[in-house]
Structure formats: structure tokens, C-alpha cells
Short mmCIF file of C-alpha atoms in Angstrom, two decimals:
data_model
loop_
_atom_site.label_atom_id
_atom_site.label_comp_id
_atom_site.label_asym_id
_atom_site.label_seq_id
_atom_site.Cartn_x
_atom_site.Cartn_y
_atom_site.Cartn_z
CA MET A 1 145.36 120.04 -105.84
CA ALA A 2 147.17 117.24 -107.65
CA ALA A 3 146.22 116.61 -111.24
CA THR A 4 145.00 113.23 -112.41
CA GLY A 5 147.42 110.95 -114.13
CA SER A 6 145.31 110.84 -117.28
CA GLU A 7 145.60 114.55 -118.12
CA LYS A 8 146.11 115.38 -121.78
CA GLN A 9 149.37 117.27 -121.42
CA GLY A 10 149.40 118.64 -124.95
CA ALA A 11 145.84 119.96 -124.95
CA LYS A 12 144.75 123.49 -124.10
CA ALA A 13 143.80 123.78 -120.45
CA TYR A 14 140.15 124.07 -119.52
CA TYR A 15 140.44 127.60 -118.16
CA VAL A 16 137.87 128.97 -115.70
CA SER A 17 137.94 132.33 -113.95
CA THR A 18 135.98 134.09 -111.26
CA PRO A 19 135.73 137.86 -111.14
CA ILE A 20 138.63 139.40 -109.30
CA TYR A 21 136.99 140.81 -106.22
CA TYR A 22 137.24 144.32 -104.83
CA VAL A 23 139.13 144.35 -101.53
CA ASN A 24 137.22 147.25 -100.02
CA ASP A 25 135.93 144.80 -97.40
CA ALA A 26 135.97 141.15 -96.33
CA PRO A 27 134.27 138.56 -98.57
CA HIS A 28 130.63 137.60 -98.09
CA LEU A 29 128.36 134.78 -99.30
CA GLY A 30 127.94 136.30 -102.76
CA HIS A 31 131.69 136.20 -103.43
CA ALA A 32 131.95 132.66 -102.10
CA TYR A 33 128.98 131.52 -104.21
CA THR A 34 130.76 132.25 -107.49
CA THR A 35 134.10 130.94 -106.26
CA VAL A 36 132.65 127.63 -105.05
CA ALA A 37 130.83 127.23 -108.38
CA GLY A 38 134.10 127.67 -110.23
CA ASP A 39 135.80 125.21 -107.91
CA VAL A 40 133.13 122.55 -108.46
CA LEU A 41 133.30 123.07 -112.23
CA THR A 42 137.09 122.80 -112.39
CA ARG A 43 137.26 119.85 -109.99
CA TRP A 44 134.72 118.10 -112.22
CA HIS A 45 136.84 118.66 -115.33
CA ARG A 46 139.99 117.59 -113.50
CA GLN A 47 138.23 114.37 -112.60
CA ARG A 48 137.42 113.90 -116.27
CA GLY A 49 141.18 113.70 -116.74
CA GLU A 50 141.46 117.10 -118.40
CA LYS A 51 144.14 119.70 -117.94
CA VAL A 52 142.56 122.55 -115.96
CA TRP A 53 143.45 126.08 -114.90
CA TYR A 54 141.35 127.84 -112.27
CA LEU A 55 141.99 131.53 -111.58
CA THR A 56 140.69 133.86 -108.93
CA GLY A 57 142.12 136.99 -107.33
CA THR A 58 141.58 140.53 -106.17
CA ASP A 59 141.00 143.91 -107.81
CA GLU A 60 143.04 146.43 -105.84
CA HIS A 61 143.07 149.72 -107.74
CA GLY A 62 140.53 152.48 -108.20
CA GLN A 63 138.80 155.25 -106.32
CA LYS A 64 136.71 152.95 -104.12
CA ILE A 65 139.79 151.20 -102.72
CA MET A 66 141.58 154.51 -102.24
CA ARG A 67 138.68 156.01 -100.27
CA THR A 68 138.28 152.89 -98.14
CA ALA A 69 141.98 152.96 -97.26
CA GLU A 70 141.81 156.66 -96.42
CA ALA A 71 138.81 156.06 -94.17
CA ASN A 72 140.89 153.45 -92.31
CA ASP A 73 143.91 155.78 -92.13
CA VAL A 74 146.25 153.48 -94.06
CA SER A 75 147.78 153.49 -97.52
CA PRO A 76 145.86 151.73 -100.30
CA GLN A 77 148.60 149.12 -100.65
CA ALA A 78 148.66 148.41 -96.92
CA TRP A 79 144.87 148.06 -96.92
CA CYS A 80 144.95 145.62 -99.83
CA ASP A 81 147.75 143.57 -98.29
CA LYS A 82 145.85 143.25 -95.03
CA LEU A 83 142.54 142.24 -96.59
CA VAL A 84 144.07 139.75 -99.02
CA GLU A 85 146.24 137.97 -96.47
CA GLU A 86 143.83 138.09 -93.53
CA ALA A 87 140.45 137.67 -95.21
CA TRP A 88 140.37 136.61 -98.86
CA LYS A 89 143.07 133.95 -99.16
CA PRO A 90 142.20 132.33 -95.79
CA LEU A 91 138.54 132.05 -96.80
CA TRP A 92 139.32 130.27 -100.06
CA GLU A 93 141.54 127.86 -98.15
CA HIS A 94 138.79 127.36 -95.56
CA LEU A 95 136.24 126.56 -98.28
CA ASP A 96 138.61 124.04 -99.91
CA ILE A 97 138.97 126.07 -103.11
CA ALA A 98 141.56 124.39 -105.37
CA ASN A 99 142.53 127.41 -107.48
CA ASP A 100 145.70 127.20 -109.56
CA ASP A 101 146.54 130.87 -109.23
CA PHE A 102 145.52 133.93 -107.25
CA ILE A 103 146.29 137.19 -109.00
CA ARG A 104 146.44 140.62 -107.42
CA THR A 105 146.25 143.63 -109.70
CA THR A 106 148.98 145.39 -107.71
CA GLU A 107 151.51 142.69 -108.67
CA LYS A 108 154.25 143.70 -111.09
CA ARG A 109 153.55 140.68 -113.30
CA HIS A 110 150.16 142.29 -113.92
CA THR A 111 150.83 146.04 -113.94
CA ASP A 112 153.71 145.84 -116.43
CA ARG A 113 151.62 143.86 -118.88
CA VAL A 114 148.63 146.21 -118.47
CA GLN A 115 150.80 149.14 -119.48
CA GLU A 116 152.11 147.22 -122.49
CA PHE A 117 148.59 146.26 -123.59
CA VAL A 118 147.26 149.80 -123.36
CA GLN A 119 150.39 151.26 -124.99
CA ASP A 120 149.90 148.87 -127.88
CA LEU A 121 146.29 150.03 -128.33
CA TYR A 122 147.48 153.64 -128.26
CA ASP A 123 150.12 152.89 -130.90
CA LYS A 124 147.41 151.30 -133.06
CA ASP A 125 145.37 154.52 -132.89
CA GLN A 126 142.66 152.82 -130.84
CA ILE A 127 142.97 155.38 -128.02
CA TYR A 128 142.58 159.16 -128.19
CA LYS A 129 142.48 162.07 -125.72
CA GLY A 130 139.22 163.76 -124.80
CA GLY A 131 137.07 164.95 -121.93
CA TYR A 132 134.06 163.57 -120.15
CA GLU A 133 131.36 164.83 -117.86
CA GLY A 134 128.67 162.60 -116.44
CA PRO A 135 127.32 160.58 -113.52
CA TYR A 136 129.78 158.15 -111.92
CA CYS A 137 129.20 155.45 -109.30
CA VAL A 138 132.32 154.87 -107.25
CA GLY A 139 130.86 151.60 -105.92
CA CYS A 140 130.62 150.24 -109.47
CA GLU A 141 133.67 152.21 -110.66
CA GLU A 142 131.60 153.05 -113.72
CA TYR A 143 130.26 156.03 -115.60
CA LYS A 144 126.49 155.59 -115.79
CA LEU A 145 124.17 156.41 -118.66
CA PRO A 146 121.30 158.67 -117.55
CA GLY A 147 118.83 155.95 -118.50
CA ASP A 148 120.54 153.50 -116.11
CA LEU A 149 119.84 155.60 -113.01
CA ILE A 150 116.94 155.50 -110.61
CA GLU A 151 115.65 158.36 -108.48
CA ALA A 152 115.37 158.78 -104.73
CA GLU A 153 112.14 160.20 -103.32
CA ASP A 154 113.65 163.69 -103.46
CA GLY A 155 114.68 163.24 -107.11
CA THR A 156 118.39 162.58 -106.43
CA PRO A 157 119.82 160.26 -109.12
CA LEU A 158 120.95 156.94 -107.64
CA CYS A 159 122.98 153.96 -108.82
CA PRO A 160 120.42 151.16 -109.34
CA ILE A 161 122.77 148.59 -107.80
CA HIS A 162 124.13 150.40 -104.75
CA LYS A 163 121.10 152.67 -104.20
CA LYS A 164 123.49 155.54 -103.49
CA PRO A 165 123.79 158.96 -105.14
CA VAL A 166 126.07 159.11 -108.15
CA GLU A 167 128.78 161.76 -108.44
CA ILE A 168 128.92 164.12 -111.41
CA LEU A 169 132.49 163.99 -112.65
CA LYS A 170 134.22 166.17 -115.19
CA GLU A 171 137.78 165.34 -116.14
CA GLU A 172 140.24 164.89 -118.95
CA ASN A 173 140.42 161.28 -120.12
CA TYR A 174 141.79 158.97 -122.76
CA PHE A 175 139.17 157.04 -124.70
CA PHE A 176 139.15 153.62 -126.33
CA LYS A 177 137.23 153.53 -129.64
CA LEU A 178 134.65 151.11 -128.33
CA SER A 179 131.95 152.50 -130.62
CA GLU A 180 133.72 150.95 -133.63
CA TYR A 181 133.23 147.45 -132.29
CA GLY A 182 129.43 147.32 -132.04
CA PRO A 183 128.85 145.63 -135.43
CA LYS A 184 131.71 143.16 -134.82
CA LEU A 185 130.32 142.26 -131.42
CA LEU A 186 126.81 141.71 -132.77
CA GLU A 187 128.21 139.52 -135.52
CA PHE A 188 130.14 137.51 -132.91
CA TYR A 189 127.08 137.11 -130.66
CA ALA A 190 125.05 135.85 -133.62
CA ALA A 191 127.72 133.34 -134.59
CA ASN A 192 128.19 132.20 -130.99
CA PRO A 193 124.75 132.15 -129.35
CA GLY A 194 126.09 130.38 -126.24
CA PHE A 195 128.75 133.03 -125.57
CA ILE A 196 126.61 134.88 -123.01
CA GLN A 197 124.54 132.86 -120.54
CA PRO A 198 121.82 132.67 -119.37
CA GLU A 199 119.65 133.70 -122.32
CA SER A 200 118.18 136.64 -120.40
CA ALA A 201 121.70 138.02 -119.98
CA ARG A 202 122.43 137.51 -123.67
CA ASN A 203 119.26 139.37 -124.67
CA GLU A 204 120.17 142.26 -122.38
CA VAL A 205 123.63 142.63 -123.90
CA VAL A 206 122.46 142.31 -127.49
CA ASN A 207 119.81 144.99 -126.93
CA PHE A 208 122.38 147.25 -125.30
CA VAL A 209 124.88 146.94 -128.15
CA GLU A 210 122.18 147.36 -130.82
CA GLN A 211 121.42 150.82 -129.38
CA GLY A 212 124.97 151.90 -130.24
CA LEU A 213 128.10 151.98 -128.14
CA GLN A 214 129.89 155.04 -126.81
CA ASP A 215 133.66 155.25 -126.69
CA LEU A 216 135.06 154.10 -123.35
CA SER A 217 136.98 156.35 -120.98
CA ILE A 218 140.06 154.26 -120.15
CA SER A 219 141.84 156.66 -117.81
CA ARG A 220 141.23 158.79 -114.73
CA SER A 221 143.11 161.97 -113.89
CA THR A 222 141.61 163.13 -110.57
CA PHE A 223 143.37 160.56 -108.36
CA ASP A 224 146.52 158.46 -108.60
CA TRP A 225 145.75 155.01 -107.13
CA GLY A 226 146.08 152.92 -110.26
CA VAL A 227 148.41 151.81 -113.02
CA PRO A 228 149.97 154.89 -114.66
CA VAL A 229 149.16 155.50 -118.32
CA PRO A 230 152.61 154.87 -119.85
CA TRP A 231 152.64 157.84 -122.24
CA ASP A 232 150.99 160.29 -119.82
CA THR A 233 151.65 159.56 -116.16
CA LYS A 234 149.24 162.28 -114.99
CA HIS A 235 146.59 159.66 -115.73
CA VAL A 236 145.97 156.20 -114.31
CA ILE A 237 144.36 153.41 -116.32
CA TYR A 238 140.64 152.98 -115.67
CA VAL A 239 140.26 150.27 -113.06
CA TRP A 240 138.03 148.08 -115.23
CA VAL A 241 140.51 148.01 -118.12
CA ASP A 242 143.18 147.15 -115.55
CA ALA A 243 140.99 144.48 -113.94
CA LEU A 244 139.78 142.71 -117.08
CA LEU A 245 143.34 142.19 -118.25
CA ASN A 246 144.02 139.91 -115.27
CA TYR A 247 142.55 137.04 -117.29
CA ALA A 248 145.42 137.45 -119.76
CA THR A 249 148.28 138.58 -117.51
CA ALA A 250 147.78 135.74 -115.04
CA VAL A 251 148.41 133.12 -117.72
CA GLY A 252 151.52 134.64 -119.24
CA TYR A 253 150.41 137.40 -121.61
CA GLY A 254 153.53 139.25 -122.74
CA ALA A 255 155.76 137.18 -120.46
CA ASN A 256 155.33 133.44 -121.08
CA GLN A 257 154.04 132.75 -124.57
CA GLU A 258 154.06 128.97 -124.15
CA LYS A 259 151.85 129.13 -121.07
CA PHE A 260 149.62 131.75 -122.68
CA ASP A 261 149.06 129.64 -125.79
CA ALA A 262 148.30 126.57 -123.66
CA THR A 263 145.75 128.37 -121.49
CA PHE A 264 144.20 131.48 -123.05
CA PRO A 265 141.43 132.32 -123.70
CA ALA A 266 139.19 131.36 -120.80
CA ASP A 267 136.67 128.66 -121.55
CA VAL A 268 134.34 130.06 -118.89
CA HIS A 269 134.25 133.46 -117.20
CA LEU A 270 132.02 133.17 -114.13
CA ILE A 271 130.70 136.59 -113.14
CA GLY A 272 127.92 138.36 -111.27
CA LYS A 273 125.24 139.83 -113.50
CA ASP A 274 126.04 143.35 -112.31
CA ILE A 275 129.36 143.21 -114.21
CA LEU A 276 127.93 141.60 -117.34
CA ARG A 277 128.57 144.45 -119.76
CA PHE A 278 132.22 144.75 -118.78
CA HIS A 279 132.83 141.09 -119.60
CA SER A 280 130.59 140.65 -122.63
CA VAL A 281 131.08 144.02 -124.35
CA ILE A 282 134.25 145.80 -123.21
CA TRP A 283 136.45 142.74 -122.70
CA PRO A 284 135.77 141.09 -126.09
CA ALA A 285 136.17 144.45 -127.81
CA MET A 286 139.57 144.91 -126.16
CA LEU A 287 140.59 141.44 -127.33
CA MET A 288 139.34 142.13 -130.86
CA ALA A 289 141.42 145.30 -130.92
CA GLN A 290 144.53 143.26 -130.12
CA GLY A 291 143.71 140.36 -132.40
CA LEU A 292 143.44 137.95 -129.49
CA PRO A 293 140.96 135.04 -129.23
CA LEU A 294 137.71 135.59 -127.36
CA PRO A 295 136.48 133.54 -124.37
CA GLY A 296 134.31 130.48 -124.77
CA LYS A 297 131.47 131.80 -122.65
CA VAL A 298 130.56 134.41 -120.07
CA VAL A 299 128.16 133.00 -117.48
CA ALA A 300 126.37 135.43 -115.18
CA ASN A 301 125.08 134.08 -111.92
CA GLY A 302 122.14 135.69 -110.19
CA TRP A 303 122.18 137.58 -106.92
CA LEU A 304 121.91 136.05 -103.51
CA MET A 305 119.06 137.85 -101.79
CA VAL A 306 118.44 138.47 -98.10
CA GLY A 307 115.19 140.17 -97.15
CA GLY A 308 114.54 141.00 -100.82
CA GLU A 309 117.84 142.88 -101.21
CA LYS A 310 121.00 141.87 -103.06
CA MET A 311 123.54 140.60 -100.56
CA SER A 312 126.29 143.20 -100.13
CA LYS A 313 128.24 145.08 -97.53
CA SER A 314 126.73 148.37 -98.63
CA ASN A 315 123.23 147.02 -97.96
CA LEU A 316 124.35 145.57 -94.62
CA THR A 317 123.30 142.12 -95.80
CA GLY A 318 126.78 140.70 -96.25
CA ILE A 319 126.85 137.44 -94.31
CA LYS A 320 130.24 135.84 -93.65
CA PRO A 321 130.56 132.29 -94.99
CA GLN A 322 132.17 131.28 -91.68
CA ASP A 323 128.86 132.09 -89.94
CA LEU A 324 127.40 129.13 -91.82
CA THR A 325 130.35 126.74 -92.06
CA SER A 326 130.81 126.82 -88.29
CA HIS A 327 127.27 125.43 -87.96
CA PHE A 328 126.70 123.29 -91.06
CA GLY A 329 130.26 122.38 -92.07
CA VAL A 330 132.25 123.34 -95.17
CA ASP A 331 131.02 120.53 -97.43
CA ALA A 332 127.37 121.20 -96.65
CA TYR A 333 128.01 124.88 -97.34
CA ARG A 334 129.55 124.08 -100.75
CA TRP A 335 126.59 121.83 -101.56
CA TYR A 336 123.73 124.00 -100.36
CA PHE A 337 123.94 127.09 -102.56
CA LEU A 338 124.52 125.15 -105.77
CA ARG A 339 121.74 122.71 -104.92
CA ALA A 340 119.18 125.24 -103.67
CA ILE A 341 119.58 127.91 -106.37
CA ALA A 342 119.51 127.41 -110.13
CA TYR A 343 122.79 128.91 -111.33
CA GLY A 344 122.06 132.04 -113.34
CA SER A 345 118.91 132.91 -111.38
CA ASP A 346 118.48 135.07 -108.30
CA GLY A 347 117.98 133.09 -105.13
CA SER A 348 117.01 133.87 -101.56
CA PHE A 349 119.02 132.53 -98.67
CA SER A 350 117.47 131.60 -95.35
CA TRP A 351 118.92 129.76 -92.38
CA GLU A 352 115.72 127.74 -92.07
CA ASP A 353 115.88 126.46 -95.65
CA PHE A 354 119.52 125.46 -95.25
CA ALA A 355 118.75 123.57 -92.03
CA ALA A 356 115.77 121.79 -93.58
CA ARG A 357 117.68 120.65 -96.67
CA TYR A 358 120.69 119.62 -94.58
CA THR A 359 118.55 117.41 -92.35
CA SER A 360 116.41 115.92 -95.12
CA GLU A 361 118.86 115.38 -97.96
CA LEU A 362 122.31 115.25 -96.41
CA ALA A 363 121.77 113.72 -92.99
CA ASN A 364 118.69 111.54 -93.58
CA ASP A 365 119.03 110.50 -97.22
CA TYR A 366 122.78 110.45 -97.91
CA GLY A 367 124.51 110.22 -94.53
CA ASN A 368 122.08 107.68 -93.12
CA LEU A 369 122.43 105.50 -96.23
CA ALA A 370 126.21 105.39 -95.82
CA SER A 371 125.92 104.55 -92.11
CA ARG A 372 123.33 101.80 -92.63
CA VAL A 373 125.26 100.07 -95.40
CA ALA A 374 128.55 100.09 -93.47
CA ALA A 375 126.81 98.85 -90.34
CA MET A 376 125.12 95.96 -92.14
CA VAL A 377 128.29 94.86 -93.95
CA GLY A 378 130.00 94.91 -90.57
CA LYS A 379 127.22 93.03 -88.81
CA TYR A 380 126.50 90.34 -91.38
CA PHE A 381 129.86 89.90 -93.15
CA GLY A 382 132.42 91.01 -90.57
CA GLY A 383 133.24 94.15 -92.54
CA ALA A 384 134.36 92.32 -95.70
CA LEU A 385 132.36 93.28 -98.76
CA PRO A 386 130.63 90.16 -100.05
CA GLU A 387 130.56 88.99 -103.65
CA ALA A 388 127.26 89.49 -105.48
CA THR A 389 126.29 86.17 -107.07
CA ALA A 390 122.51 86.40 -106.81
CA ALA A 391 121.76 89.70 -108.51
CA GLY A 392 118.44 90.10 -110.26
CA ASP A 393 116.13 92.66 -111.79
CA ALA A 394 116.10 94.85 -108.68
CA GLU A 395 119.88 95.09 -108.75
CA GLN A 396 119.90 95.78 -112.49
CA ALA A 397 117.52 98.69 -111.91
CA VAL A 398 120.01 100.20 -109.44
CA GLN A 399 122.87 99.70 -111.91
CA ASP A 400 120.85 101.45 -114.58
CA GLY A 401 120.04 104.24 -112.13
CA LEU A 402 123.71 104.88 -111.46
CA ALA A 403 124.50 104.97 -115.17
CA ARG A 404 121.74 107.55 -115.67
CA ALA A 405 122.98 109.64 -112.75
CA VAL A 406 126.51 109.70 -114.16
CA ALA A 407 125.39 110.67 -117.66
CA THR A 408 123.03 113.36 -116.40
CA ALA A 409 125.41 114.85 -113.85
CA ASP A 410 128.29 114.94 -116.33
CA GLU A 411 126.18 116.76 -118.89
CA LYS A 412 124.56 119.13 -116.40
CA ILE A 413 127.66 120.10 -114.41
CA GLY A 414 130.45 119.59 -116.90
CA GLU A 415 128.78 121.06 -119.99
CA GLU A 416 125.73 123.11 -119.06
CA LEU A 417 126.92 124.56 -115.72
CA ASP A 418 123.59 123.44 -114.32
CA PHE A 419 124.97 122.59 -110.90
CA GLN A 420 121.54 122.18 -109.38
CA GLY A 421 120.44 119.75 -112.08
CA GLY A 422 123.61 117.68 -111.72
CA ILE A 423 123.40 117.51 -107.94
CA LEU A 424 119.72 116.59 -108.05
CA ALA A 425 120.49 113.73 -110.46
CA VAL A 426 122.92 112.27 -107.92
CA PHE A 427 120.52 112.71 -105.02
CA ASP A 428 117.68 111.16 -107.01
CA PHE A 429 119.91 108.12 -107.28
CA VAL A 430 120.59 108.22 -103.53
CA LYS A 431 116.83 108.15 -103.00
CA GLN A 432 116.57 105.21 -105.40
CA VAL A 433 119.15 103.24 -103.39
CA ASN A 434 117.36 104.05 -100.16
CA GLY A 435 114.14 102.79 -101.73
CA TYR A 436 115.89 99.66 -102.93
CA ILE A 437 117.10 98.83 -99.42
CA THR A 438 113.65 99.50 -97.96
CA GLU A 439 112.06 97.16 -100.49
CA GLN A 440 114.67 94.40 -100.20
CA GLU A 441 114.69 94.46 -96.37
CA PRO A 442 118.17 92.98 -95.86
CA TRP A 443 117.59 92.78 -92.10
CA LYS A 444 114.86 90.25 -92.82
CA VAL A 445 116.84 88.43 -95.49
CA ALA A 446 119.65 88.03 -92.94
CA LYS A 447 117.41 85.73 -90.89
CA ASP A 448 117.47 83.20 -93.74
CA ASP A 449 120.61 81.19 -92.99
CA SER A 450 120.38 79.10 -96.17
CA PRO A 451 122.96 79.46 -98.96
CA GLU A 452 120.30 81.14 -101.06
CA GLY A 453 119.51 83.59 -98.27
CA LYS A 454 123.16 84.43 -97.73
CA ALA A 455 123.69 84.94 -101.45
CA ARG A 456 120.67 87.20 -101.62
CA LEU A 457 121.90 89.28 -98.67
CA ALA A 458 125.32 89.53 -100.28
CA ALA A 459 123.80 90.81 -103.52
CA ILE A 460 121.78 93.48 -101.70
CA LEU A 461 124.68 94.80 -99.66
CA TYR A 462 127.14 94.69 -102.54
CA THR A 463 124.67 96.65 -104.67
CA ALA A 464 124.28 99.26 -101.94
CA ALA A 465 128.04 99.60 -101.35
CA GLU A 466 128.87 99.75 -105.05
CA SER A 467 126.20 102.43 -105.45
CA LEU A 468 127.90 104.47 -102.73
CA ARG A 469 131.19 104.05 -104.54
CA GLY A 470 129.66 105.77 -107.55
CA VAL A 471 128.10 108.49 -105.40
CA ALA A 472 131.46 109.24 -103.75
CA VAL A 473 133.00 109.85 -107.18
CA LEU A 474 130.08 111.95 -108.41
CA LEU A 475 130.02 114.18 -105.32
CA ASN A 476 133.77 114.56 -104.97
CA ALA A 477 133.78 117.89 -106.81
CA VAL A 478 130.97 119.23 -104.64
CA MET A 479 131.84 117.78 -101.23
CA PRO A 480 135.47 116.61 -101.36
CA GLU A 481 136.02 116.03 -97.64
CA THR A 482 132.83 114.00 -97.20
CA SER A 483 133.46 112.02 -100.39
CA GLN A 484 136.94 111.13 -99.19
CA LYS A 485 135.57 109.86 -95.87
CA LEU A 486 133.02 107.71 -97.67
CA TRP A 487 135.63 106.46 -100.14
CA GLU A 488 137.87 105.32 -97.30
CA SER A 489 135.00 103.75 -95.33
CA LEU A 490 134.12 101.62 -98.38
CA GLY A 491 137.67 100.32 -98.57
CA ALA A 492 138.00 101.96 -101.98
CA GLU A 493 141.21 103.87 -101.18
CA ALA A 494 143.04 100.59 -100.55
CA SER A 495 141.45 98.66 -103.41
CA LEU A 496 140.94 101.25 -106.17
CA GLY A 497 143.41 104.02 -105.35
CA ALA A 498 142.96 107.73 -104.78
CA LEU A 499 139.48 109.18 -105.22
CA ARG A 500 140.77 112.09 -107.29
CA ASP A 501 142.06 109.61 -109.89
CA GLN A 502 138.66 108.02 -110.53
CA PRO A 503 137.32 109.32 -113.86
CA VAL A 504 133.91 110.82 -113.22
CA GLN A 505 132.59 109.69 -116.59
CA ASP A 506 133.53 106.10 -115.64
CA ALA A 507 131.74 106.20 -112.27
CA GLY A 508 128.77 104.26 -113.65
CA ARG A 509 130.78 101.23 -114.72
CA TRP A 510 129.41 98.60 -112.39
CA GLY A 511 131.47 96.19 -110.30
CA GLN A 512 134.54 98.32 -109.58
CA LEU A 513 134.49 97.82 -105.82
CA PRO A 514 136.05 94.37 -105.31
CA ALA A 515 134.62 91.67 -103.11
CA GLY A 516 136.64 91.46 -99.92
CA ALA A 517 137.15 95.21 -99.62
CA THR A 518 137.19 96.23 -95.97
CA VAL A 519 134.12 98.31 -95.16
CA THR A 520 134.22 100.29 -91.93
CA LYS A 521 131.68 102.49 -90.24
CA GLY A 522 133.47 105.79 -89.76
CA ALA A 523 132.29 109.04 -88.24
CA VAL A 524 128.80 110.24 -89.17
CA LEU A 525 129.07 112.15 -92.45
CA PHE A 526 126.49 114.79 -91.51
CA PRO A 527 126.04 115.12 -87.73
CA ARG A 528 122.74 116.21 -86.28
CA LEU A 529 122.45 119.99 -86.16
CA GLU A 530 122.38 121.78 -82.87
CA GLU A 531 120.06 124.72 -82.42
CA LYS A 532 120.79 127.81 -84.49
CA PRO A 533 123.33 129.92 -82.59
CA ALA A 534 122.06 133.21 -81.21
#
């Protein structure tokens, strides 16, 4: 995606990352939820005129990947290549994700730097050799504490996330001295209360660290699908140490210092709450050990639930995003999950809720408004936007409403990552404009052929069209294809330039759409839904 011309080239990039996703299977709604959120956030900051870097990618090492590949009778590398090229990258393109980079942990640019990072820790006496025996969940790729486990009816210890039996592993490992970093982490959390969000996640992490940290096993020696430990190639680096380092290696760590300095650390790590401890305890401790700066914030989204269960392939609740986009469209898909679920909270998905919100808010409120305004400008003014010379208190109220929507949405989305709050602010304004048109009744005003009547009609329709101009800018990050269609139908592309170059914080400045702009009634923005497919 092209950057805006007003980017601050010398400033540090606003750097946002998603988790890098395991490629043991194709992506589902939960993966797409986080990735779309990151895309909306970074598009928003781009449209502020900021320099932005958006990273996503895939986690391709570890026992889980190895076993999945073996079950499919292919090599781990062949399995990863197939999934990445046939499932993951095509989905992000389909969902209009404007990421700046896509990193794979099997790439040499990553693996070489991982070895250097770990070697450096070893040379600093931060890593030692030992042994470990304990419960391990291959699905999480994590040793579990006994207190973390739940029990099946027969008493078998289970992973609380995957609801599957853990394996008791005993092997020789190398350990990172994580236990030394507990006090430093607690001091950092206290000095930076917004580092972990939401607050419930922060409280969980603080309580966990206050109980005392154990040293972290950073190698595995019972299988070989991973990055070799450089000083002892009988071991491979623990997949989570490997994976977390993608946030540094992707932006030039150890290879391109200029890029690294201009990008690192991440301003926002978007993650699922099930990987919270890795990102808020292990990752900052690793960075502290190397004297590197820590991220701005770690934001844990909730789980998408289906039938009361976390959406996942292992629970057989993994729904493909394409199942929904083929029915509702890509833009509606991008809008729905961020509008329907407060980011950071668990949320339940249902087809019926999606259909109801689509019809009510997108088709009836937003899409119908755009169609009505274009039709009336075409009918009463031949498609040329009239000049507003008879504006009054009603029009001023709409202007004020747009200014409020811009300020609220910019704060909610751009600063607080409250996507739902920002989207609702825009749609509250859409409702206000609909109410304004209902009250002003331009179809009745049009019957008054006097100069005063014509001026009044012009003021009403200009106000409505200019309002839509602001809405197109505000929703561009959320629904880029739809916003572009609206932008062009308002004649804004020809008169104001590219939509992506319109500063979002300036969207409330009234009167930008010039009189005489050619307004056309294009295709319906949100077509009527057919019946749910069988």
C-alpha cells in the first residue's frame, strides 16, 4: 500500500505486529481477527501521515509442525511451503491486508540472527546447561506448571487451552536465567502501567511474576526440526525463543542497523491472550538481557467463541473466513468483528448476528444513505453538487457531529485500540445524517421552485454529501474498497485527490467537497443478502 505524501521520513515508524501463526493448518476466523485489527490500526496511522511498519508471518519450527508434516507424509519444510503459499498469504491478500512484511521463521534472514542472539546470551553467561522433566503441551509448545493443568474425568492431566492430555517429557536442555528478571519486570510494569492491555491481562501477568519465575528451557534435544543451537548442534532452539525474535529479525536486527533503529521496538504487539506470558514476560526479559528497548504495549485480544468453545482447529470450530466473505463481502467481514466485539474481550460469533448487523447498519443506515444522497443530487441538480448558501442551525449541528465523530474515532482507534468505540462513533454520525435528512425532507423542499426553496435544497444535499465525504475518510481503514467506491461516487477522487492521502484527523474540516463536483450513483455499497447458504 502506498504511503501518504505527508509521512515524517525521519521519525521512527509506528510498528505493529501480529503473532506469527503456526502453519499446522489453514487459517481460521481467530487468526484473521487479529490480522484485520492490525491492518485497521496501521491503515489509520498511515492516514494520519505517519510512517508505519506492519508485520505478520508464520511460525514454522517445533514439534507440532514436525508431527503434522509427518502425519501428511511430507517433510516439515514442504508442509510449511505449501500452507504458506496456498493458504496464509492468499488469505491476507483476499482480506485486503496491507502488511509491509511477511516473515517466515525458516528464512535464513531469521535463522542466522536467532543463532547470533542466543549465542550472545550464552557468551554473557545468561544460558546454562541443565535437565528438565515435566508436563508439556505440544499444541502450545510449552512446558506447563502443574497448577496450570486441568483434569479429565478419569484424572488425566489436560492442557486447559487444547483440552488434550499433556506429555511428560524428560530431556537435557539449555536454560535462560529468566528467574533473575522478575524484579526488573515488575519494576517495568509499575513504571509503564499501559504496557500490558487490557487491565485484566496486566493483573494476570503481574500476579504470575510476583509468584517468582523459573528459568526457561530454551532448547530441545529429542527432535531436530528447529534452529540448531550454535554451540551444541544436538539441540535446537526452543520454538518460542525462535518465534519471538521475529519481531527483531524482520526489521534488520544484526543485518541492517539503520532500518532496525528506525523501526524497533514495536509500538504495539497484537496477540491472543493464550500467548500473553510469552510476550509480556519472556520477550521483555530477553530484550533486557541484550540491552534492547522494550515494546510500547502488548495488547491481548479475547477469544472468538463458537458454541461456548474457543474457535480452533483442534476443537473443530475453526471457520474459514472465506465462508463468510463469499456471502457478506470482504469489507463487511473486516467491519463486523471489530464492530461487534470489544477488542480485548471474548466474543461469540453467530451467522444470525452478522446478518442482522449487516442489514441494519451497513445496508439500511450507511448504504441506503449513500444511495439516497447520490440519487437526489442527480435528480434535482443533474449530478453536480450544489453550493450551500442557505445553511442554518440544522446544518451546523451536522458539522459539529462530524467533528465529534472524527475526534472520537481518532482517539478510540488510533490511541486506545478501541475499534468498536471508534466504529460506533462513525455510525452514530451516519444515524445523525439520516435523521437530518428525514427531518429536512428534501423531497418536499424540492417542490418549492422559488430561489429560497432551491437554496434550501442545495444546503441540505450539500450537507449530506459533505458528511459522506467525511465518513468515507473515517471508514477507509476499516472498509477500504467500499470507502473508495463512495469517494469516487461523490466526485472526490477528481476534486480532492486520492482517498489514502486525506488526513484522517482533518476529516472533520467542513467544506472540503467543492460545489460542482460530479456526484454519481454507483453500484449499491451493500447488496441485499441472499439466504444463508446450506
